[in-house]
């Protein structure tokens, strides 16, 4: 792997860590000021919806304009917006509308970062090592899932929400430093609006005629709908079963990240030992167990164990889906196809977050968890024994 792969990967980890710290802080703060599970779910929705709406456009931009410039633009915007938000939070405790506005801005920035970064992975990593590079990227991301919630809870306890937000902005500055040192290979550019829209429609036409890509995107969206309940309902379970403190919230959220790390490491094994068509069904079975454990939890240790199982199942499925799309993507379409993947993923997360939050408020948390668990188990059976389209790549 080239040296700059590791330099930029470190910068991207800093960006991801800052984002997770901020979202953890705001999610915990929301549990303290609102009894509604839908309000917690809306944080996920406002993060995911910009990715669903803008990823394809930004993916086309990533194939036409310098990815380095786009990444610098996104990190600069995140840095400025976070500092402004931290100042506002120091003047008055953040309200739900302000939190949702800020998380939507983070979602827009992430929608720009994602296709640029995914396409950059393909540029930096030789093709034989691409799947390993994807696994390493996701594993590094999931290490942040452990460290970032712990850092968030520590910052809340020691410094309070405004200062915690301000300190979290350092990750954006770190990524900027790495990007300014990077000199990528020349990338073709074309500012023509006609050419831009032609390429958007060309990428839609390309995907529409590639059945294996459509299949991968369809199952990405379906899987995202089912997995979204973990991020939506887990904070509510933490508040109900534990003392609801920032420390408990950070520890359980870190356990979710620990499961994600295990999934990233195990992916190197199941890629060789497990029938690839069983990966998604097994992930759904894990999500079923996660939901049942949360619904029956009566102690901190059970919630923490359930979080590990949820993180393991979530990331195992998405590693497989992500790498499948990566392997199917020609380099000229890399940014756009990864944007389609992110659109399918984000659309599922946004819809699922809204759906499970609404159902939990209407019918209660426990019935909703049991419903999701049963649905995940049935879908796993359908994928294993039913006549459904199979993933390739």
Coordinates of C-alpha atoms in Angstrom, one line a residue:
X1 CA 0.0 0.0 0.0
X2 CA 1.3 3.5 -0.8
X3 CA 2.3 5.7 2.2
X4 CA -0.4 8.3 1.5
X5 CA -3.0 5.5 1.8
X6 CA -2.1 5.3 5.5
X7 CA -1.8 9.1 5.9
X8 CA -5.1 9.8 4.3
X9 CA -6.7 6.9 6.1
X10 CA -5.5 8.4 9.4
X11 CA -7.1 11.7 8.5
X12 CA -10.3 10.1 7.5
X13 CA -10.4 8.3 10.8
X14 CA -10.0 11.7 12.5
X15 CA -13.0 13.0 10.5
X16 CA -15.1 9.9 11.4
X17 CA -14.1 10.1 15.0
X18 CA -15.1 13.7 15.3
X19 CA -18.4 13.0 13.6
X20 CA -19.2 10.1 15.9
X21 CA -18.2 12.1 19.0
X22 CA -20.5 14.9 18.0
X23 CA -23.5 12.6 17.1
X24 CA -23.0 10.8 20.4
X25 CA -23.0 14.0 22.4
X26 CA -26.1 15.3 20.6
X27 CA -27.9 12.0 20.9
X28 CA -27.3 11.8 24.6
X29 CA -28.3 15.4 25.0
X30 CA -31.6 14.6 23.1
X31 CA -32.4 11.8 25.6
X32 CA -32.0 14.3 28.4
X33 CA -34.4 17.0 27.0
X34 CA -37.0 14.9 25.2
X35 CA -38.9 11.7 26.1
X36 CA -39.8 11.0 22.5
X37 CA -38.0 8.2 20.7
X38 CA -38.9 9.9 17.4
X39 CA -36.8 12.9 18.3
X40 CA -33.8 10.5 18.8
X41 CA -34.6 8.8 15.5
X42 CA -34.7 12.2 13.7
X43 CA -31.0 12.6 14.4
X44 CA -30.3 9.5 12.3
X45 CA -32.9 10.7 9.7
X46 CA -31.4 14.1 9.3
X47 CA -27.9 12.6 9.0
X48 CA -28.9 10.0 6.4
X49 CA -31.4 11.9 4.3
X50 CA -28.8 14.3 2.7
X51 CA -26.8 11.3 1.8
X52 CA -29.8 9.7 0.1
X53 CA -30.7 12.9 -1.8
X54 CA -27.2 14.2 -2.7
X55 CA -24.8 11.2 -3.0
X56 CA -25.4 10.5 -6.7
X57 CA -24.9 14.1 -7.6
X58 CA -21.8 14.4 -5.4
X59 CA -20.6 11.0 -6.8
X60 CA -20.7 12.5 -10.3
X61 CA -18.9 15.6 -9.1
X62 CA -16.2 13.3 -7.5
X63 CA -15.5 11.8 -10.9
X64 CA -15.3 15.2 -12.6
X65 CA -13.6 17.5 -10.2
X66 CA -10.5 17.1 -8.0
X67 CA -11.4 14.9 -5.1
X68 CA -8.8 16.5 -3.0
X69 CA -10.4 19.9 -3.5
X70 CA -13.9 18.5 -2.6
X71 CA -12.6 16.8 0.5
X72 CA -10.9 20.1 1.6
X73 CA -14.1 22.0 1.0
X74 CA -16.1 19.5 3.1
X75 CA -13.7 19.5 6.0
X76 CA -13.5 23.3 6.0
X77 CA -17.3 23.5 6.1
X78 CA -17.5 21.0 9.0
X79 CA -14.9 22.8 11.0
X80 CA -16.6 26.2 10.6
X81 CA -20.1 24.9 11.3
X82 CA -19.0 23.0 14.4
X83 CA -17.3 26.0 15.9
X84 CA -20.4 28.1 15.3
X85 CA -22.6 25.4 16.7
X86 CA -20.4 25.1 19.8
X87 CA -20.5 28.9 20.4
X88 CA -24.3 28.9 20.1
X89 CA -24.5 25.9 22.5
X90 CA -22.5 27.9 25.0
X91 CA -25.0 30.7 24.9
X92 CA -28.1 28.5 25.2
X93 CA -28.6 24.7 25.6
X94 CA -29.1 23.2 22.1
X95 CA -32.8 22.7 21.2
X96 CA -34.1 19.9 19.0
X97 CA -34.6 22.1 15.9
X98 CA -31.0 23.4 16.2
X99 CA -29.6 19.9 16.7
X100 CA -31.4 18.6 13.7
X101 CA -30.3 21.5 11.5
X102 CA -26.7 20.9 12.5
X103 CA -26.8 17.2 12.0
X104 CA -28.4 17.8 8.5
X105 CA -25.4 20.0 7.7
X106 CA -23.1 17.1 8.8
X107 CA -25.1 14.8 6.6
X108 CA -24.5 17.1 3.6
X109 CA -20.7 17.1 4.3
X110 CA -20.7 13.4 4.7
X111 CA -22.5 13.0 1.4
X112 CA -19.7 14.8 -0.3
X113 CA -16.9 13.0 1.6
X114 CA -18.2 9.5 1.1
X115 CA -18.0 9.1 -2.8
X116 CA -14.7 11.1 -2.9
X117 CA -13.1 8.9 -0.2
X118 CA -14.4 5.6 -1.6
X119 CA -13.2 6.5 -5.1
X120 CA -9.8 7.6 -3.6
X121 CA -9.5 4.2 -1.9
X122 CA -9.7 2.6 -5.3
X123 CA -7.1 5.0 -6.7
X124 CA -4.6 4.4 -3.8
X125 CA -5.0 0.6 -3.4
X126 CA -3.9 -1.8 -6.2
X127 CA -6.9 -3.9 -7.5
X128 CA -5.7 -7.2 -5.9
X129 CA -5.6 -5.4 -2.5
X130 CA -8.9 -3.5 -2.9
X131 CA -11.1 -5.8 -0.8
X132 CA -8.4 -5.7 2.0
X133 CA -8.3 -1.9 1.7
X134 CA -12.0 -1.7 2.1
X135 CA -11.9 -4.1 5.1
X136 CA -9.1 -2.0 6.7
X137 CA -11.0 1.2 6.1
X138 CA -14.1 -0.2 7.7
X139 CA -12.1 -1.7 10.6
X140 CA -10.5 1.6 11.2
X141 CA -13.9 3.3 11.1
X142 CA -15.2 0.8 13.7
X143 CA -12.2 1.4 16.0
X144 CA -13.5 5.0 16.1
X145 CA -16.9 3.5 17.0
X146 CA -15.3 2.4 20.3
X147 CA -13.0 5.3 21.1
X148 CA -15.3 8.1 20.0
X149 CA -18.3 7.3 22.3
X150 CA -15.9 6.9 25.2
X151 CA -14.2 10.2 24.3
X152 CA -17.7 11.8 24.0
X153 CA -18.8 10.7 27.5
X154 CA -15.5 11.8 29.0
X155 CA -15.7 15.2 27.3
X156 CA -19.3 15.7 28.5
X157 CA -18.4 14.9 32.1
X158 CA -15.2 16.9 32.2
X159 CA -16.1 19.9 29.9
X160 CA -19.8 20.0 29.3
X161 CA -21.6 19.9 25.9
X162 CA -20.4 23.2 24.3
X163 CA -16.7 22.6 25.0
X164 CA -17.1 18.9 24.0
X165 CA -18.4 20.0 20.6
X166 CA -15.6 22.6 20.2
X167 CA -12.9 20.0 21.0
X168 CA -14.5 17.5 18.6
X169 CA -13.8 19.9 15.7
X170 CA -10.1 19.1 15.9
X171 CA -10.7 15.9 13.8
X172 CA -11.7 18.0 10.8
X173 CA -8.6 20.1 11.1
X174 CA -6.4 16.9 11.2
X175 CA -8.0 15.6 8.0
X176 CA -7.4 19.0 6.4
X177 CA -3.7 18.8 7.3
X178 CA -3.3 15.4 5.6
X179 CA -5.2 16.6 2.5
X180 CA -3.0 19.7 2.1
X181 CA 0.1 17.4 2.1
X182 CA -1.4 15.1 -0.6
X183 CA -0.6 15.6 -4.3
X184 CA -2.8 13.2 -6.2
X185 CA -2.4 12.1 -9.8
X186 CA -4.0 14.4 -12.3
X187 CA -7.8 13.9 -12.6
X188 CA -9.8 15.0 -15.6
X189 CA -12.1 17.9 -15.0
X190 CA -15.0 19.3 -16.9
X191 CA -17.1 22.1 -15.6
X192 CA -19.7 21.9 -18.4
X193 CA -23.2 21.8 -16.9
X194 CA -24.4 19.9 -20.0
X195 CA -21.6 17.3 -19.6
X196 CA -22.3 17.1 -15.8
X197 CA -26.0 16.2 -16.2
X198 CA -25.2 13.9 -19.1
X199 CA -22.9 11.9 -16.8
X200 CA -25.5 11.8 -14.0
X201 CA -28.0 10.3 -16.5
X202 CA -25.3 8.1 -18.0
X203 CA -24.5 6.6 -14.6
X204 CA -28.3 6.0 -13.9
X205 CA -28.5 4.2 -17.3
X206 CA -25.3 2.2 -16.6
X207 CA -26.7 1.0 -13.3
X208 CA -30.1 0.2 -14.7
X209 CA -28.6 -2.2 -17.2
X210 CA -26.3 -3.9 -14.7
X211 CA -28.5 -6.4 -13.0
X212 CA -25.8 -7.5 -10.5
X213 CA -25.4 -3.8 -9.4
X214 CA -29.1 -3.3 -9.0
X215 CA -29.3 -6.4 -6.9
X216 CA -26.5 -5.3 -4.6
X217 CA -28.1 -1.8 -4.2
X218 CA -31.6 -3.3 -3.5
X219 CA -30.3 -5.6 -0.7
X220 CA -28.2 -2.7 0.7
X221 CA -31.4 -0.7 1.1
X222 CA -33.4 -3.6 2.6
X223 CA -30.5 -4.4 5.0
X224 CA -30.2 -0.8 6.0
X225 CA -33.9 -0.6 6.9
X226 CA -33.5 -3.6 9.2
X227 CA -30.3 -2.5 10.8
X228 CA -31.4 1.1 11.4
X229 CA -33.3 0.2 14.6
X230 CA -30.0 -0.4 16.4
X231 CA -29.0 3.3 16.1
X232 CA -32.6 4.4 16.6
X233 CA -33.8 2.4 19.6
X234 CA -30.5 1.6 21.4
X235 CA -30.3 5.1 23.0
X236 CA -33.8 4.7 24.4
X237 CA -33.0 1.3 25.8
X238 CA -29.9 2.7 27.5
X239 CA -32.0 5.4 29.1
X240 CA -34.6 3.0 30.4
X241 CA -32.4 0.1 31.6
X242 CA -29.3 2.0 32.9
X243 CA -29.0 5.3 34.8
X244 CA -29.0 7.3 31.6
X245 CA -25.7 9.0 32.4
X246 CA -23.3 10.2 29.8
X247 CA -20.8 7.5 31.0
X248 CA -23.3 4.6 30.6
X249 CA -24.4 6.0 27.2
X250 CA -20.7 6.2 26.1
X251 CA -19.9 2.7 27.3
X252 CA -22.8 0.9 25.7
X253 CA -22.3 2.8 22.4
X254 CA -18.6 1.8 22.6
X255 CA -19.7 -1.8 22.9
X256 CA -21.6 -1.5 19.7
X257 CA -18.3 -0.3 18.1
X258 CA -16.5 -3.3 19.7
X259 CA -18.8 -5.6 17.9
X260 CA -18.1 -3.7 14.7
X261 CA -14.3 -4.2 15.2
X262 CA -14.8 -7.9 15.7
X263 CA -16.8 -7.9 12.4
X264 CA -14.1 -6.1 10.5
X265 CA -11.4 -8.5 11.8
X266 CA -13.6 -11.6 11.2
X267 CA -14.3 -10.5 7.6
X268 CA -10.8 -11.6 6.7
X269 CA -11.8 -15.1 7.7
X270 CA -15.3 -15.4 6.4
X271 CA -14.3 -14.2 3.0
X272 CA -12.4 -17.5 2.7
X273 CA -14.4 -19.9 4.9
X274 CA -18.1 -18.9 4.6
X275 CA -20.4 -19.2 1.6
X276 CA -20.8 -15.6 0.6
X277 CA -24.5 -16.1 0.0
X278 CA -24.9 -16.8 3.8
X279 CA -23.3 -13.6 5.0
X280 CA -26.5 -11.4 4.8
X281 CA -28.8 -14.1 6.3
X282 CA -26.4 -14.7 9.2
X283 CA -26.2 -10.9 9.7
X284 CA -30.0 -10.7 9.9
X285 CA -30.1 -13.6 12.4
X286 CA -27.6 -11.6 14.5
X287 CA -29.8 -8.5 14.3
X288 CA -32.8 -10.7 15.4
X289 CA -30.8 -11.8 18.5
X290 CA -29.8 -8.1 19.1
X291 CA -33.4 -7.0 19.1
X292 CA -34.6 -9.9 21.4
X293 CA -31.8 -9.2 23.9
X294 CA -32.6 -5.5 24.0
X295 CA -36.3 -6.2 24.5
X296 CA -35.6 -8.6 27.4
X297 CA -32.7 -6.6 28.9
X298 CA -32.9 -5.8 32.6
X299 CA -29.3 -4.8 33.4
X300 CA -26.4 -2.8 32.0
X301 CA -24.4 -6.0 31.1
X302 CA -27.2 -7.4 28.9
X303 CA -27.6 -4.1 27.1
X304 CA -23.8 -4.0 26.5
X305 CA -23.8 -7.6 25.2
X306 CA -26.7 -6.8 22.9
X307 CA -24.8 -3.8 21.6
X308 CA -21.8 -6.0 20.7
X309 CA -24.0 -8.5 18.9
X310 CA -25.7 -5.6 17.0
X311 CA -22.4 -4.0 16.0
X312 CA -21.1 -7.4 14.8
X313 CA -24.2 -8.1 12.7
X314 CA -24.5 -4.6 11.3
X315 CA -20.9 -4.3 10.0
X316 CA -20.6 -7.9 8.8
X317 CA -23.4 -7.2 6.4
X318 CA -22.2 -3.8 5.2
X319 CA -18.6 -5.0 4.7
X320 CA -20.0 -7.6 2.3
X321 CA -22.3 -5.2 0.5
X322 CA -19.7 -2.4 0.3
X323 CA -17.0 -4.7 -1.1
X324 CA -19.4 -6.3 -3.6
X325 CA -20.2 -2.9 -5.1
X326 CA -16.5 -1.9 -5.1
X327 CA -15.6 -5.0 -7.0
X328 CA -18.3 -4.4 -9.6
X329 CA -17.3 -0.7 -10.2
X330 CA -15.1 0.2 -13.2
X331 CA -12.7 3.0 -12.3
X332 CA -14.4 5.5 -14.6
X333 CA -17.7 5.0 -12.7
X334 CA -16.2 4.4 -9.2
X335 CA -17.3 7.6 -7.5
X336 CA -20.8 7.5 -9.0
X337 CA -21.4 3.8 -8.3
X338 CA -20.3 4.2 -4.7
X339 CA -22.6 7.2 -4.5
X340 CA -25.4 4.9 -5.6
X341 CA -24.4 2.5 -2.9
X342 CA -24.4 5.3 -0.3
X343 CA -27.8 6.5 -1.6
X344 CA -29.3 3.0 -1.1
X345 CA -27.7 2.7 2.3
X346 CA -28.7 6.2 3.5
X347 CA -32.3 5.8 2.1
X348 CA -32.7 2.6 4.1
X349 CA -31.3 4.1 7.3
X350 CA -33.4 7.3 7.0
X351 CA -36.6 5.4 6.3
X352 CA -35.9 2.7 8.9
X353 CA -35.0 5.3 11.5
X354 CA -38.2 7.2 11.0
X355 CA -40.3 4.0 10.8
X356 CA -39.0 2.4 14.0
X357 CA -39.0 5.7 16.0
X358 CA -42.6 6.3 15.0
X359 CA -43.7 2.7 15.8
X360 CA -41.9 2.9 19.2
X361 CA -43.8 6.0 20.1
X362 CA -47.1 4.6 18.9
X363 CA -47.0 1.1 20.2
X364 CA -44.1 1.0 22.7
X365 CA -40.5 0.2 22.7
X366 CA -40.7 -3.6 23.5
X367 CA -43.4 -4.5 20.9
X368 CA -41.4 -2.6 18.2
X369 CA -38.2 -4.5 19.1
X370 CA -39.9 -7.9 19.0
X371 CA -41.5 -6.9 15.6
X372 CA -38.1 -6.0 14.1
X373 CA -36.6 -9.2 15.4
X374 CA -39.3 -11.4 13.9
X375 CA -39.0 -9.5 10.6
X376 CA -35.2 -10.0 10.5
X377 CA -35.6 -13.7 11.1
X378 CA -38.2 -14.2 8.4
X379 CA -36.1 -12.2 5.9
X380 CA -33.0 -14.4 6.8
X381 CA -35.1 -17.5 6.0
X382 CA -36.3 -16.0 2.7
X383 CA -32.8 -15.2 1.6
X384 CA -31.5 -18.7 2.6
X385 CA -34.2 -20.9 1.2
X386 CA -36.3 -18.6 -1.1
X387 CA -35.8 -17.9 -4.8
X388 CA -34.3 -14.4 -4.4
X389 CA -31.7 -12.6 -6.6
X390 CA -28.1 -13.4 -5.4
X391 CA -25.3 -10.9 -4.9
X392 CA -22.2 -11.1 -7.1
X393 CA -18.8 -9.5 -6.7

